[in-house]
Tab-separated table of C-alpha atoms in Angstrom:
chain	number	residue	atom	x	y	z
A	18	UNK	CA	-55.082	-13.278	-15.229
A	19	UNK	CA	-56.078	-9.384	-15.147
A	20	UNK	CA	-53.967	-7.152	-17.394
A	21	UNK	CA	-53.625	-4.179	-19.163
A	22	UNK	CA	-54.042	-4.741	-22.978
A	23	UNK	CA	-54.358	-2.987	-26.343
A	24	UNK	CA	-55.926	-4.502	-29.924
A	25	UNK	CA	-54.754	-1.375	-32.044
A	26	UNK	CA	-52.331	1.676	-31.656
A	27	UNK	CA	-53.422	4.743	-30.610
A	28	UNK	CA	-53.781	7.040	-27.115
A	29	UNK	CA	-54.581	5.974	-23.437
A	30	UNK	CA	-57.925	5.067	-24.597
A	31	UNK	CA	-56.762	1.958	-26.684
A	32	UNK	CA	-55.863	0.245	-23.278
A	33	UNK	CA	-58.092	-1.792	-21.070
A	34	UNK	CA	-58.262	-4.353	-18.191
A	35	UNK	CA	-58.961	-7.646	-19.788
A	36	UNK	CA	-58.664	-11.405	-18.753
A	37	UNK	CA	-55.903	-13.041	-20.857
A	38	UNK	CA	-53.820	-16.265	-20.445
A	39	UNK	CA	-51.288	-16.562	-18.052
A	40	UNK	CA	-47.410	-16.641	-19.937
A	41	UNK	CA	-46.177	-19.629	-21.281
A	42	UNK	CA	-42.800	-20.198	-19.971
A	43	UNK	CA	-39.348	-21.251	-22.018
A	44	UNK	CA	-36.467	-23.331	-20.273
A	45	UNK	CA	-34.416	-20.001	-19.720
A	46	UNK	CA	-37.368	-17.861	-18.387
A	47	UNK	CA	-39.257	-16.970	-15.670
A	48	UNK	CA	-42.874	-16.812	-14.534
A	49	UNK	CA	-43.175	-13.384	-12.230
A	50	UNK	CA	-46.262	-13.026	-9.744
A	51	UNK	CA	-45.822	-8.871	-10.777
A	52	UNK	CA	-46.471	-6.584	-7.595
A	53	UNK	CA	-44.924	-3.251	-9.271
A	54	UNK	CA	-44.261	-2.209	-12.311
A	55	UNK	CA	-42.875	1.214	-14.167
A	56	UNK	CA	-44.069	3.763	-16.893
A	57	UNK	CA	-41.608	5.238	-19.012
A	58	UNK	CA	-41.897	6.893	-22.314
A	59	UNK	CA	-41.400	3.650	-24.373
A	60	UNK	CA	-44.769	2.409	-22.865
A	61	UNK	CA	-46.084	5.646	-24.696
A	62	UNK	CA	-44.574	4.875	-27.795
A	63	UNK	CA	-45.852	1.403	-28.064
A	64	UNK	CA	-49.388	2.602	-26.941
A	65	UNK	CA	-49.630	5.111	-30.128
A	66	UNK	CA	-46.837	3.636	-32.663
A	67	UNK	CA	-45.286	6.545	-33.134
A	68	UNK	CA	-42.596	7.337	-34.022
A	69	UNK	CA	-43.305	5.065	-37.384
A	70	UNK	CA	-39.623	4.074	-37.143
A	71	UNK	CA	-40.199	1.618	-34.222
A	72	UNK	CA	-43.486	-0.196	-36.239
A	73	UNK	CA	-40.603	-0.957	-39.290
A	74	UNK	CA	-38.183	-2.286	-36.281
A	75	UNK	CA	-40.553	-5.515	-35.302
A	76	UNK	CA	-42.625	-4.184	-33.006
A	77	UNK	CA	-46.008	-4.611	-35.039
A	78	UNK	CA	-46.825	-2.604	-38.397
A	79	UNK	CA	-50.368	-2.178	-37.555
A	80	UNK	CA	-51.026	-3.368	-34.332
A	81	UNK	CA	-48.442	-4.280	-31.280
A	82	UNK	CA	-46.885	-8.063	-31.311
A	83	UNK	CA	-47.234	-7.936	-27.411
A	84	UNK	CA	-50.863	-6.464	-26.692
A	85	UNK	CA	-49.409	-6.112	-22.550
A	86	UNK	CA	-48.134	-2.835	-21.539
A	87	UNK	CA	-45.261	-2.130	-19.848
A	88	UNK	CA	-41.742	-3.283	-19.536
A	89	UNK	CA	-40.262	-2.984	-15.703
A	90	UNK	CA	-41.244	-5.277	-13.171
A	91	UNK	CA	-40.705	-5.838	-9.964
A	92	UNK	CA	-42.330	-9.282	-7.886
A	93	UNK	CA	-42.235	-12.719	-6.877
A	94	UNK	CA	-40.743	-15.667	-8.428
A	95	UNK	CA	-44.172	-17.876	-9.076
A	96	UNK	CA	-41.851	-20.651	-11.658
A	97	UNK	CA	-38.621	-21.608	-13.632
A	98	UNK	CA	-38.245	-23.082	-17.071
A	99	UNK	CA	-35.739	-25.798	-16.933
A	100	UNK	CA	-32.645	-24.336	-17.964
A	101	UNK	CA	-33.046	-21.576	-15.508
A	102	UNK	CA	-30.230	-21.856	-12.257
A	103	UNK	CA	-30.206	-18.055	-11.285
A	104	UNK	CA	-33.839	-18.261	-9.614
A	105	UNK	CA	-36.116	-20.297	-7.413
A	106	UNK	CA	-39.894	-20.109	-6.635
A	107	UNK	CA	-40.542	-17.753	-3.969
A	108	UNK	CA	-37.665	-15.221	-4.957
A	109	UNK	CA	-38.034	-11.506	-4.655
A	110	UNK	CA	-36.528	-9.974	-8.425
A	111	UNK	CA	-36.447	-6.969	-10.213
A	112	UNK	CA	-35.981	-6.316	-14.089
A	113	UNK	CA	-37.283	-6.424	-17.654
A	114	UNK	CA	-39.951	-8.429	-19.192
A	115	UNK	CA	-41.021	-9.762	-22.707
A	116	UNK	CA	-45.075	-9.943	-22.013
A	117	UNK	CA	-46.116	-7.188	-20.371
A	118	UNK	CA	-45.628	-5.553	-16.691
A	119	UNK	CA	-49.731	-4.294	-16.377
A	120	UNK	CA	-50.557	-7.991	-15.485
A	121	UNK	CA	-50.621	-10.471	-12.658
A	122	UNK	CA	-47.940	-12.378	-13.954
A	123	UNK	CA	-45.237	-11.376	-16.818
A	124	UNK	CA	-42.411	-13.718	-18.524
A	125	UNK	CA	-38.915	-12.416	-18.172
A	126	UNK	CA	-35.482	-14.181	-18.931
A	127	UNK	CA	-33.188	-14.735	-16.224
A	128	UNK	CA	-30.588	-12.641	-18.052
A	129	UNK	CA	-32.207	-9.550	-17.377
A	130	UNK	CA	-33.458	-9.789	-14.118
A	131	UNK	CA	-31.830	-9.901	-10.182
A	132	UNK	CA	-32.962	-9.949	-6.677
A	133	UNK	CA	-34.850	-7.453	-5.397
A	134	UNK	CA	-32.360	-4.774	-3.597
A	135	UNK	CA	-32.678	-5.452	-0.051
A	136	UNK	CA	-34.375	-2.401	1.817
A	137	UNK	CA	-36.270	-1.398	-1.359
A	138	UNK	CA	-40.448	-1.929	-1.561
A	139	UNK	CA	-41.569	-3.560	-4.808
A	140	UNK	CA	-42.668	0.243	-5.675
A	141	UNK	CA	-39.114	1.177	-5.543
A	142	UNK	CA	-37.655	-1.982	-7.158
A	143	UNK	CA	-39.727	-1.403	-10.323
A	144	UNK	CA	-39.433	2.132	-10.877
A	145	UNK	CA	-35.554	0.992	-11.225
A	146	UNK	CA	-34.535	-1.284	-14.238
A	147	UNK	CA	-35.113	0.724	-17.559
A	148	UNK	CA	-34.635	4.310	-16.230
A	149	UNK	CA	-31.444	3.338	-14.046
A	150	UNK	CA	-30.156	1.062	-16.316
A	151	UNK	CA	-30.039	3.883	-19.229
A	152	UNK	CA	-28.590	6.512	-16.392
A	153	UNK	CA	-26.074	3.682	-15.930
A	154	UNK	CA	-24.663	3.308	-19.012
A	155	UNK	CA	-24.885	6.254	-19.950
A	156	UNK	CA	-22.913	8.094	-17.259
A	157	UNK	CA	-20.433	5.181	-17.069
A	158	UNK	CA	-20.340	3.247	-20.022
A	159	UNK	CA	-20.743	6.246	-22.602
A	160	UNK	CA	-19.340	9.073	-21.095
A	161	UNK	CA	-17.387	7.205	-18.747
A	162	UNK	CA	-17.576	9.640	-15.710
A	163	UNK	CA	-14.205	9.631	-12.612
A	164	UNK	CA	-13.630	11.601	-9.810
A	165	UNK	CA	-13.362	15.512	-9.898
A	166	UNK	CA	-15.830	15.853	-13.543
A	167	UNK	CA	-18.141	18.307	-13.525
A	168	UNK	CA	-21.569	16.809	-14.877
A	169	UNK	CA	-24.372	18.480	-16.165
A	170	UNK	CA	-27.320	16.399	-16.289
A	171	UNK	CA	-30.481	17.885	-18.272
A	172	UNK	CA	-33.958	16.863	-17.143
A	173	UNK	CA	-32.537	16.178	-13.770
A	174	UNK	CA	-35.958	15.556	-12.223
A	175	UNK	CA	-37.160	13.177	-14.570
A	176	UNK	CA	-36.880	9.252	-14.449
A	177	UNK	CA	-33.949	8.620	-16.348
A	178	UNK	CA	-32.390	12.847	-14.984
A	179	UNK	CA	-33.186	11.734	-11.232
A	180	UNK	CA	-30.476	8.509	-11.578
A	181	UNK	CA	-28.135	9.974	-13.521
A	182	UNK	CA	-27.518	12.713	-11.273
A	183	UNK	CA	-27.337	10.398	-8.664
A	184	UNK	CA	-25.101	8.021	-10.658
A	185	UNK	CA	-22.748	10.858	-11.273
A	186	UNK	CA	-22.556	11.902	-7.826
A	187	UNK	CA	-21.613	8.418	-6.520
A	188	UNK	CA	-19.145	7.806	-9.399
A	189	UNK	CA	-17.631	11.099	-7.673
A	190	UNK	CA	-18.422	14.054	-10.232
A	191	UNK	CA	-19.858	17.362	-9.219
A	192	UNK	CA	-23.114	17.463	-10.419
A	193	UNK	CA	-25.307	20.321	-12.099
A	194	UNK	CA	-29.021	19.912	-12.540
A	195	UNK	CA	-31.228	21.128	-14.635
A	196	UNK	CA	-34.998	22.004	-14.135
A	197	UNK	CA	-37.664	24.069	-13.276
A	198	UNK	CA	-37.209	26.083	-10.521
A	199	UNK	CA	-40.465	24.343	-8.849
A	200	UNK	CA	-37.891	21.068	-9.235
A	201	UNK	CA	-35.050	22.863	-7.819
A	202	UNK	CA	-34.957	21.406	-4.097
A	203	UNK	CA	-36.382	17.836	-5.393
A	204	UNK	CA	-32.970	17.690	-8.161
A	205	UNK	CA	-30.655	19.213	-4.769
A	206	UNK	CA	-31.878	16.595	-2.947
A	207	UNK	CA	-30.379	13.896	-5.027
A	208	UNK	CA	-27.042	15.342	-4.920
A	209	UNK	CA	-27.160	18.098	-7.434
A	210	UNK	CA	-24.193	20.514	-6.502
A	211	UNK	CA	-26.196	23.579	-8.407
A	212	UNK	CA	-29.040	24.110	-10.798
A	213	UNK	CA	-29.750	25.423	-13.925
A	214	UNK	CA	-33.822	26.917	-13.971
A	215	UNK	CA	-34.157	26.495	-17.595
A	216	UNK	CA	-37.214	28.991	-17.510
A	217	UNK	CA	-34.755	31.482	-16.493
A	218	UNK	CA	-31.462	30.415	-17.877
A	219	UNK	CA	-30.068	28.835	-20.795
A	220	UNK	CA	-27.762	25.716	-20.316
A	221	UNK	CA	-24.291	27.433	-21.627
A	222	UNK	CA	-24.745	30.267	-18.814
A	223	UNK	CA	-21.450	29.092	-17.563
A	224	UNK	CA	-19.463	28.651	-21.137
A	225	UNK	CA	-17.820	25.783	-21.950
A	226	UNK	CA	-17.516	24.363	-18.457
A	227	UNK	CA	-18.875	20.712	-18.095
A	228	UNK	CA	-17.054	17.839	-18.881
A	229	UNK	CA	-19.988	15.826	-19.771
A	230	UNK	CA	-23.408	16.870	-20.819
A	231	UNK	CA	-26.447	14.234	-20.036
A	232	UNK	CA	-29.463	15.313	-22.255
A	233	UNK	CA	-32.256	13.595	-21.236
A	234	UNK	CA	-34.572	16.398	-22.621
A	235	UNK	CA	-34.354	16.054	-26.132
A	236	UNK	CA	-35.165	19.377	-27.177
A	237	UNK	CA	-31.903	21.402	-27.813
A	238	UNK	CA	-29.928	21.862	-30.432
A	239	UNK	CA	-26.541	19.694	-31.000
A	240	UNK	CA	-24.502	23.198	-31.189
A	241	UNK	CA	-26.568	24.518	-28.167
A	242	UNK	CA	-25.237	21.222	-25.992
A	243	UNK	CA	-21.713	21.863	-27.399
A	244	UNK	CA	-21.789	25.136	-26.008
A	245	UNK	CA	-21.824	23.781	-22.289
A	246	UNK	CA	-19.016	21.267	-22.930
A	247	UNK	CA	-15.367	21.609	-22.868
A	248	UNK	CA	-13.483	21.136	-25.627
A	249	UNK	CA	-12.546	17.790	-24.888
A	250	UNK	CA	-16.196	16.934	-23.457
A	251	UNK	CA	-18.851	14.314	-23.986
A	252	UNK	CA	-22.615	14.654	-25.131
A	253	UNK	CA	-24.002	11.589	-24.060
A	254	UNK	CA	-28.089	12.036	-26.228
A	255	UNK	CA	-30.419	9.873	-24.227
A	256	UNK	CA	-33.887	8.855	-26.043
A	257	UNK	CA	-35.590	10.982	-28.607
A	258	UNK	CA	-37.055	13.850	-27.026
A	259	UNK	CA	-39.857	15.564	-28.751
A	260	UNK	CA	-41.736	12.534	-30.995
A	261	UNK	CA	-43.902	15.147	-33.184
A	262	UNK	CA	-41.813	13.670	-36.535
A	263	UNK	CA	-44.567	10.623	-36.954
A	264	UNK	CA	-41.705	8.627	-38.964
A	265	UNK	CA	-38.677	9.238	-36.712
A	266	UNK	CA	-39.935	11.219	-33.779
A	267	UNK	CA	-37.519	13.105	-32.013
A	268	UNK	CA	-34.111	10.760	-32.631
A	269	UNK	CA	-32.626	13.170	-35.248
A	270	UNK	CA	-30.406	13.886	-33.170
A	271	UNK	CA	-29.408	10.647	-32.147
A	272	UNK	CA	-28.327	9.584	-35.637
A	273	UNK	CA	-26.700	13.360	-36.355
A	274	UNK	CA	-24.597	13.517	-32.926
A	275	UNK	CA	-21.976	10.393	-34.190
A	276	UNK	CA	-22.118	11.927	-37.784
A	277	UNK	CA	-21.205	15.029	-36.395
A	278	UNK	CA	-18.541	13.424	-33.453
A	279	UNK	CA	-15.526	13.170	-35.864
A	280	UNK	CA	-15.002	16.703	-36.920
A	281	UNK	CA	-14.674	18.301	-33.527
A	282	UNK	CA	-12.714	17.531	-30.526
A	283	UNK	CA	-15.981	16.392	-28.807
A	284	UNK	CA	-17.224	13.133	-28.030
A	285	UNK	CA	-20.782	13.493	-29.094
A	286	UNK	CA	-22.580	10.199	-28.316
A	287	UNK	CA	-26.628	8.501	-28.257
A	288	UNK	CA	-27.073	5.596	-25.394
A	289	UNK	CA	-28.774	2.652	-26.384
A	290	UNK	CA	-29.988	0.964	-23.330
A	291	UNK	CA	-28.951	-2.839	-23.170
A	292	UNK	CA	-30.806	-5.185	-20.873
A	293	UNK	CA	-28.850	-7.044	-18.801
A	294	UNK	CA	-28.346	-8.430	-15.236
A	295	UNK	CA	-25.245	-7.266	-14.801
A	296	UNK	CA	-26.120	-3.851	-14.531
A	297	UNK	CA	-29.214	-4.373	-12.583
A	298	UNK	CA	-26.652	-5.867	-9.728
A	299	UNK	CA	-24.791	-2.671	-10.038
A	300	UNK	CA	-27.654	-0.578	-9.496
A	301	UNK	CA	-28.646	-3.182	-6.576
A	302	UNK	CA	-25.297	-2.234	-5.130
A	303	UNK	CA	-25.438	1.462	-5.442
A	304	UNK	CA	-29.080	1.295	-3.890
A	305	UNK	CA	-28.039	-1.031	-0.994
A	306	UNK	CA	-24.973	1.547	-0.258
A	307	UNK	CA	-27.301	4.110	0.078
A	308	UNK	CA	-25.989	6.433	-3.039
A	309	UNK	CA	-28.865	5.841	-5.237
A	310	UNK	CA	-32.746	5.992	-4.596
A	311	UNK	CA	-35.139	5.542	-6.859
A	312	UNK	CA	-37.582	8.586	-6.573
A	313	UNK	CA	-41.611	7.919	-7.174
A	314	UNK	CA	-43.569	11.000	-8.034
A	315	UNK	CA	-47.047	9.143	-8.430
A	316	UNK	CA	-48.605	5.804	-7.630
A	317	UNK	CA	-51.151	3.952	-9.648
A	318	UNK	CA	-53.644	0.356	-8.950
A	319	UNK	CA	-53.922	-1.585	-12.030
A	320	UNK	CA	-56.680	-0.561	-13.289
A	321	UNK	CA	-55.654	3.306	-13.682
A	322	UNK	CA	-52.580	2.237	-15.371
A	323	UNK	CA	-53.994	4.409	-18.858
A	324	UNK	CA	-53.583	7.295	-16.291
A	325	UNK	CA	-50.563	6.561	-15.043
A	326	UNK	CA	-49.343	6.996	-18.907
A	327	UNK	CA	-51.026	9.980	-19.176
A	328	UNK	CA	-49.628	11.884	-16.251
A	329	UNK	CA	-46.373	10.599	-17.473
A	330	UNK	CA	-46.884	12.298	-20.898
A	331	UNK	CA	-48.546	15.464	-19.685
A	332	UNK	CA	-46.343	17.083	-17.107
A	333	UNK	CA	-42.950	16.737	-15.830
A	334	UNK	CA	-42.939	14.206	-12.765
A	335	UNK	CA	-40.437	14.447	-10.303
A	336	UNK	CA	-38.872	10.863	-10.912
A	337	UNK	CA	-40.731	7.510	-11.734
A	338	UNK	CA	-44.523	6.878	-12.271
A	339	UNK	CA	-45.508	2.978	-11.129
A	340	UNK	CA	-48.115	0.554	-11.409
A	341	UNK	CA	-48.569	-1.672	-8.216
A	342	UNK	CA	-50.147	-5.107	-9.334
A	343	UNK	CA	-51.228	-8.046	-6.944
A	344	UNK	CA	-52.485	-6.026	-3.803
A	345	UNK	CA	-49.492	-3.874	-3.331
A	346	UNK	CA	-49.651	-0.286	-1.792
């Protein structure tokens, strides 16, 4: 099969199109034909190893363990290992794989994937499982959002931003984006009651106002954040931001905010995103009801996956970058 491998760490340029076996099944796995699949910025940080951190937590020392890029997928059910009872052959599905999206076919256990939301192109489908998944949890699980909150949601335009805000806004919180002001209709149009041009205006503008601060950013200060919370309100740190630290990139933060969380009246809180199926068939119901859409910016064949990553890492997309596989769009 075609895919989109990588021998050593290191920029876009490490990756080509190669021929490479097809994925050996296990009895609880299964065998996707991939017709979409997602960029996010873990595909970056297993394309250059950095931060360091991630190399010392399995992921290769000096070279990836899975040369394949990419981690969503969206496709067709081509086979089943034997313990598998949640699938068939022939299946739409959505989710998370362990060899590699950029390919013809990736292997996937049938704990982390669903079926494909009905209404939803495979484009769609894949732009969905790590990005909305992470928005998921952390707007319900971590910060645990109700009726009548007031949200504020930084990096509202971005893949993980664009479902949060619309997470929020279907869990029934009024919603505050922020962005560029060039982003300012795109973020409104996903439900954003107001937003916050951060080339203009800092994020405390309003005081201590928000309930629960989203910072999908990375690149403000823990006091800076607390400022736009209530006393009583929730930082909810998604992903590292900034990843110039080589050894730990940007997830300072991340280990400071829980250090910090017991000596003020604040709940200040990282998301770690957990695969699972369960969630995906929440996000299938809150895309079938209409609340959520998954928002492309930019659509890539195969074989320009490397620039897919790059326009990923060198602007500010509105929403999710994809790689369609197999003939698709």
């Amino acid at each position: 099969m075609k895919a989109i491998v990588q021998d050593a760490y290191g920029p876009a340029d490490v990756l080509r199109l190669s021929d490479v076996d097809r994925p050996e099944i296990g009895a609880e796995e299964v065998l996707v034909e991939v017709r979409a699949a997602a960029v996010d910025p873990g595909v970056w940080v297993l394309m250059t190893g950095r931060p360091y951190l991630m190399r010392l937590a399995g992921f290769g020392l000096r070279r990836p363990k899975v040369a394949v890029r990419g981690r969503d997928v969206a496709g067709v059910v081509a086979a089943v290992g034997a313990g598998v009872t949640r699938f068939r052959p022939g299946q739409e599905v959505y989710g998370t794989c362990t060899s590699g999206s950029y390919a013809e076919f990736a292997r996937a256990r049938q704990d982390r994937l669903a079926p494909k939301p009905a209404g939803l192109t495979f484009e769609q489908a894949a732009a969905m499982p790590v990005s909305g998944m992470t928005a998921l949890q952390a707007v319900r699980d971590v910060a645990g959002v109700c009726p009548g909150q007031r949200v504020l949601v930084i990096g509202a335009s971005g893949g993980v931003g664009s479902f949060a805000v619309q997470i929020a806004r279907a869990y029934g919180a009024s919603v505050t984006g922020v962005c560029s002001a060039a982003k300012a209709g795109f973020v409104r149009s996903l439900g954003a009651d107001d937003v916050v041009d951060y080339t203009q205006e800092e994020i405390d503008r309003d005081g201590p106002r928000h309930d629960v601060v989203v910072d999908t950013a990375g690149n403000r200060p823990l006091s800076l954040l607390r400022r736009a919370l209530t006393p009583r309100g929730t930082l909810v740190v998604v992903g590292g931001g900034h990843v110039a630290h080589r050894f730990t990139g940007g997830m300072g933060r991340t280990f400071r905010a829980p250090l910090l969380s017991p000596f003020t009246g604040q709940r200040l809180r990282p998301v770690m995103t957990r695969e699972r199926a369960e969630d995906l068939e929440e996000l299938t119901r809150l895309a079938e009801s209409g609340a959520v859409t998954p928002m492309i910016d930019r659509i890539y064949p195969l074989t320009d996956a490397p620039d897919a990553i790059r326009h990923l890492m060198g602007g500010h997309p509105g929403g999710k970058v994809v790689v369609t596989v197999n003939g698709t769009a």
